[in-house]
Tab-separated table of C-alpha atoms in Angstrom:
chain	number	residue	atom	x	y	z
A	1	MET	CA	22.522	4.376	40.698
A	2	ASN	CA	22.515	0.703	39.743
A	3	LEU	CA	19.871	-0.272	37.167
A	4	ASN	CA	19.379	-4.006	37.205
A	5	LEU	CA	17.084	-5.199	34.427
A	6	ASP	CA	15.894	-8.780	34.343
A	7	PHE	CA	13.653	-9.741	31.422
A	8	ALA	CA	13.915	-13.514	31.923
A	9	SER	CA	10.888	-13.813	34.190
A	10	ILE	CA	8.915	-11.536	31.852
A	11	ILE	CA	9.764	-13.212	28.568
A	12	GLU	CA	8.837	-16.654	29.905
A	13	ARG	CA	5.272	-15.324	30.167
A	14	TRP	CA	5.141	-14.800	26.402
A	15	PRO	CA	2.015	-16.980	25.923
A	16	THR	CA	0.129	-14.665	28.266
A	17	PHE	CA	1.338	-11.578	26.389
A	18	PHE	CA	0.432	-13.228	23.082
A	19	ASP	CA	-3.117	-13.851	24.263
A	20	GLY	CA	-3.399	-10.240	25.431
A	21	ALA	CA	-2.081	-8.903	22.124
A	22	LEU	CA	-4.499	-11.127	20.210
A	23	LEU	CA	-7.451	-9.879	22.240
A	24	THR	CA	-6.292	-6.286	21.670
A	25	LEU	CA	-6.334	-6.857	17.905
A	26	GLN	CA	-9.754	-8.502	18.150
A	27	LEU	CA	-11.143	-5.479	19.978
A	28	ALA	CA	-9.603	-3.150	17.396
A	29	PHE	CA	-10.956	-5.200	14.480
A	30	ILE	CA	-14.521	-5.355	15.805
A	31	ALA	CA	-14.597	-1.674	16.704
A	32	THR	CA	-13.073	-0.714	13.340
A	33	MET	CA	-15.624	-2.652	11.304
A	34	LEU	CA	-18.679	-1.565	13.283
A	35	GLY	CA	-17.329	1.957	13.810
A	36	THR	CA	-16.865	2.397	10.067
A	37	ALA	CA	-20.488	1.429	9.461
A	38	ILE	CA	-21.626	3.872	12.140
A	39	GLY	CA	-19.357	6.539	10.665
A	40	VAL	CA	-20.833	6.211	7.177
A	41	LEU	CA	-24.409	6.337	8.478
A	42	GLY	CA	-23.550	9.156	10.866
A	43	ALA	CA	-21.905	11.214	8.136
A	44	ILE	CA	-24.962	10.783	5.916
A	45	GLY	CA	-27.149	11.752	8.869
A	46	ARG	CA	-25.041	14.835	9.636
A	47	ARG	CA	-25.568	16.035	6.059
A	48	SER	CA	-29.258	15.142	6.043
A	49	HIS	CA	-31.803	17.779	5.095
A	50	HIS	CA	-33.985	16.522	7.948
A	51	PRO	CA	-33.072	18.726	10.932
A	52	ILE	CA	-34.005	16.118	13.556
A	53	VAL	CA	-31.736	13.464	12.020
A	54	SER	CA	-28.903	15.937	11.604
A	55	ARG	CA	-29.324	17.197	15.172
A	56	ILE	CA	-29.343	13.706	16.688
A	57	CYS	CA	-26.165	12.760	14.817
A	58	GLY	CA	-24.565	16.033	15.860
A	59	ILE	CA	-25.397	15.462	19.537
A	60	TYR	CA	-23.940	11.961	19.370
A	61	VAL	CA	-20.696	13.183	17.825
A	62	GLU	CA	-20.226	16.091	20.223
A	63	ALA	CA	-21.102	14.003	23.296
A	64	ILE	CA	-18.490	11.385	22.420
A	65	ARG	CA	-15.785	13.801	21.314
A	66	ASN	CA	-16.083	15.881	24.474
A	67	THR	CA	-15.993	13.124	27.087
A	68	PRO	CA	-13.098	10.821	28.049
A	69	LEU	CA	-13.053	7.314	26.646
A	70	LEU	CA	-12.672	5.845	30.123
A	71	VAL	CA	-15.856	7.582	31.271
A	72	GLN	CA	-17.681	6.236	28.222
A	73	ILE	CA	-16.499	2.717	29.039
A	74	PHE	CA	-17.733	3.054	32.616
A	75	LEU	CA	-21.086	4.402	31.407
A	76	VAL	CA	-21.580	1.405	29.127
A	77	TYR	CA	-20.279	-1.067	31.721
A	78	PHE	CA	-22.314	0.157	34.687
A	79	GLY	CA	-25.241	1.332	32.567
A	80	LEU	CA	-25.879	-2.113	31.134
A	81	ALA	CA	-25.443	-3.685	34.574
A	82	SER	CA	-28.009	-1.296	36.095
A	83	LEU	CA	-30.491	-2.442	33.437
A	84	GLY	CA	-29.944	-6.046	34.447
A	85	LEU	CA	-27.982	-6.845	31.287
A	86	LYS	CA	-24.872	-8.863	32.010
A	87	PHE	CA	-22.200	-9.122	29.345
A	88	SER	CA	-18.565	-10.119	29.445
A	89	ALA	CA	-15.905	-7.443	29.791
A	90	PHE	CA	-14.858	-8.145	26.200
A	91	VAL	CA	-18.344	-7.437	24.815
A	92	VAL	CA	-18.678	-4.234	26.852
A	93	ALA	CA	-15.203	-3.082	25.803
A	94	ALA	CA	-15.951	-3.746	22.129
A	95	ALA	CA	-19.264	-1.878	22.387
A	96	ALA	CA	-17.711	1.151	24.097
A	97	LEU	CA	-14.830	1.334	21.618
A	98	THR	CA	-17.264	1.040	18.717
A	99	ILE	CA	-19.399	3.896	20.024
A	100	ASN	CA	-16.293	6.013	20.523
A	101	VAL	CA	-14.632	5.444	17.165
A	102	GLY	CA	-17.982	5.740	15.382
A	103	ALA	CA	-18.216	9.396	16.386
A	104	TYR	CA	-14.709	10.246	15.199
A	105	THR	CA	-15.214	8.278	12.003
A	106	THR	CA	-18.445	10.178	11.387
A	107	GLU	CA	-16.606	13.498	11.326
A	108	ILE	CA	-13.751	12.190	9.194
A	109	ILE	CA	-16.086	10.739	6.572
A	110	ARG	CA	-18.313	13.829	6.666
A	111	ALA	CA	-15.250	15.918	5.826
A	112	GLY	CA	-14.637	13.587	2.890
A	113	PHE	CA	-18.231	14.011	1.706
A	114	ASP	CA	-17.902	17.795	1.924
A	115	SER	CA	-14.745	17.674	-0.207
A	116	ILE	CA	-16.589	16.277	-3.234
A	117	PRO	CA	-17.155	19.118	-5.734
A	118	ARG	CA	-20.779	20.055	-6.308
A	119	GLY	CA	-20.177	20.023	-10.048
A	120	GLN	CA	-19.229	16.345	-9.877
A	121	ILE	CA	-22.587	15.539	-8.301
A	122	GLU	CA	-24.457	17.669	-10.823
A	123	ALA	CA	-22.686	15.868	-13.668
A	124	ALA	CA	-23.840	12.534	-12.224
A	125	GLU	CA	-27.394	13.862	-11.986
A	126	GLY	CA	-27.140	14.912	-15.624
A	127	LEU	CA	-26.332	11.311	-16.520
A	128	ALA	CA	-29.628	10.278	-14.897
A	129	LEU	CA	-27.964	8.281	-12.128
A	130	SER	CA	-30.186	7.428	-9.193
A	131	ARG	CA	-29.615	9.018	-5.808
A	132	ALA	CA	-28.241	5.733	-4.483
A	133	GLN	CA	-25.847	5.393	-7.423
A	134	ILE	CA	-24.622	8.952	-6.958
A	135	TYR	CA	-23.979	8.427	-3.267
A	136	TRP	CA	-22.187	5.132	-3.820
A	137	HIS	CA	-20.085	5.853	-6.922
A	138	VAL	CA	-19.688	9.633	-6.946
A	139	VAL	CA	-19.757	10.657	-3.286
A	140	MET	CA	-18.989	7.856	-0.856
A	141	TRP	CA	-16.095	5.941	-2.422
A	142	PRO	CA	-14.200	9.028	-3.644
A	143	ALA	CA	-14.776	10.640	-0.240
A	144	ILE	CA	-13.498	7.629	1.681
A	145	GLU	CA	-10.502	7.430	-0.634
A	146	LYS	CA	-9.601	11.018	0.206
A	147	VAL	CA	-9.826	10.535	3.964
A	148	TYR	CA	-8.454	6.973	4.046
A	149	PRO	CA	-5.125	7.989	5.658
A	150	SER	CA	-6.988	9.835	8.421
A	151	LEU	CA	-9.292	6.873	8.970
A	152	THR	CA	-6.439	4.402	9.267
A	153	SER	CA	-4.605	6.652	11.739
A	154	GLN	CA	-7.775	6.887	13.816
A	155	PHE	CA	-8.122	3.100	13.862
A	156	VAL	CA	-4.520	2.649	15.001
A	157	LEU	CA	-5.124	5.189	17.770
A	158	LEU	CA	-8.218	3.192	18.704
A	159	MET	CA	-6.110	0.065	19.112
A	160	LEU	CA	-3.726	1.939	21.405
A	161	ALA	CA	-6.627	3.462	23.352
A	162	SER	CA	-8.064	0.003	23.972
A	163	SER	CA	-5.567	-0.222	26.835
A	164	VAL	CA	-8.017	1.638	29.083
A	165	THR	CA	-10.463	-1.271	28.843
A	166	SER	CA	-8.204	-2.984	31.364
A	167	GLN	CA	-10.100	-0.907	33.938
A	168	ILE	CA	-13.138	-3.168	33.466
A	169	SER	CA	-11.003	-6.322	33.493
A	170	ALA	CA	-10.931	-6.870	29.738
A	171	GLU	CA	-7.892	-9.132	29.433
A	172	GLU	CA	-6.143	-7.212	26.684
A	173	LEU	CA	-2.441	-6.411	26.562
A	174	THR	CA	-2.300	-3.763	29.291
A	175	ALA	CA	-4.401	-5.860	31.667
A	176	VAL	CA	-2.012	-8.756	31.094
A	177	ALA	CA	0.916	-6.449	31.810
A	178	ASN	CA	-0.680	-5.342	35.087
A	179	TYR	CA	-1.067	-8.964	36.126
A	180	VAL	CA	2.476	-9.945	35.143
A	181	GLN	CA	4.155	-7.014	36.872
A	182	SER	CA	2.222	-7.620	40.081
A	183	ASP	CA	3.253	-11.266	39.975
A	184	THR	CA	6.927	-10.779	39.089
A	185	TYR	CA	7.593	-7.378	40.723
A	186	ARG	CA	9.317	-6.357	37.494
A	187	ALA	CA	7.139	-3.406	36.507
A	188	PHE	CA	9.746	-1.493	34.485
A	189	GLU	CA	10.751	-4.476	32.383
A	190	THR	CA	7.117	-5.485	31.882
A	191	TYR	CA	6.044	-2.139	30.507
A	192	ILE	CA	9.139	-1.853	28.310
A	193	LEU	CA	8.133	-5.143	26.701
A	194	VAL	CA	4.484	-4.075	26.409
A	195	ALA	CA	5.487	-0.787	24.770
A	196	LEU	CA	7.488	-2.733	22.180
A	197	VAL	CA	4.531	-5.040	21.536
A	198	TYR	CA	2.241	-2.035	20.998
A	199	ILE	CA	4.721	-0.625	18.495
A	200	VAL	CA	4.733	-3.944	16.615
A	201	LEU	CA	0.927	-4.071	16.632
A	202	SER	CA	0.775	-0.523	15.278
A	203	LEU	CA	3.174	-1.372	12.465
A	204	ILE	CA	1.177	-4.507	11.625
A	205	MET	CA	-2.061	-2.530	11.454
A	206	ARG	CA	-0.519	0.215	9.329
A	207	ALA	CA	0.920	-2.349	6.923
A	208	GLY	CA	-2.445	-4.094	6.736
A	209	PHE	CA	-4.287	-0.867	6.003
A	210	TRP	CA	-1.690	0.048	3.386
A	211	LEU	CA	-2.202	-3.271	1.592
A	212	LEU	CA	-5.974	-2.919	1.894
A	213	GLY	CA	-5.753	0.537	0.367
A	214	LEU	CA	-3.861	-0.847	-2.628
A	215	VAL	CA	-6.678	-3.331	-3.186
A	216	ILE	CA	-9.747	-1.135	-2.757
A	217	PHE	CA	-8.247	2.022	-4.247
A	218	PRO	CA	-6.299	0.807	-7.308
A	219	ARG	CA	-6.313	4.301	-8.833
A	220	ARG	CA	-4.010	5.505	-6.080
A	221	ARG	CA	-1.670	2.625	-6.793
A	222	ARG	CA	-1.516	3.591	-10.473
A	223	LEU	CA	-0.918	7.240	-9.647
A	224	GLY	CA	1.579	6.435	-6.912
A	225	THR	CA	-0.361	8.440	-4.343
A	226	PRO	CA	0.607	7.580	-0.739
A	227	LEU	CA	-2.137	5.932	1.320
């Protein structure tokens, strides 16, 4: 067996790969920011004393967690089109990824909320803090700090999962790879390079989240707790 690898024709397309990697990070950033907001609201809703609110949030979480991401993307893509709403593949991809990660983030943050001792909340009530102050200072931030490593891992997985948006022609990294390999007939070399780029993107995101954790959770930095 003679394995003949030729990366020259692949590497010369580096501007195309760079654009695809940049769009992948843009999708991940948008979905992370909006998904975090959905996750916080969803976690609060899941713990709500109003059964209708809690039930709606629960249905949303279970529906997303028990269906494939690709199916969700198709539902958003074709669902909006059937309503006469035309958006670019990028907008649809960002929306579908946001809906997906929002459900997983909801459960992660809810677990963080549940980890806060009841006595800590009662102590805050004894200090006459308002409900909003208790949720912000005593529940939410300590909860997010506890689950921060899980959240960051979920967001990195989201970036990797964005590859399936190539199925609706979102021109992210995997879509670019599909185009390049069909043009150069060097599929093996193309996907080796793309795999390496994904690894670099993952390391960049993890480093970014680590630095962000040092900024927003200084107590962990003082205690030397890993993020």
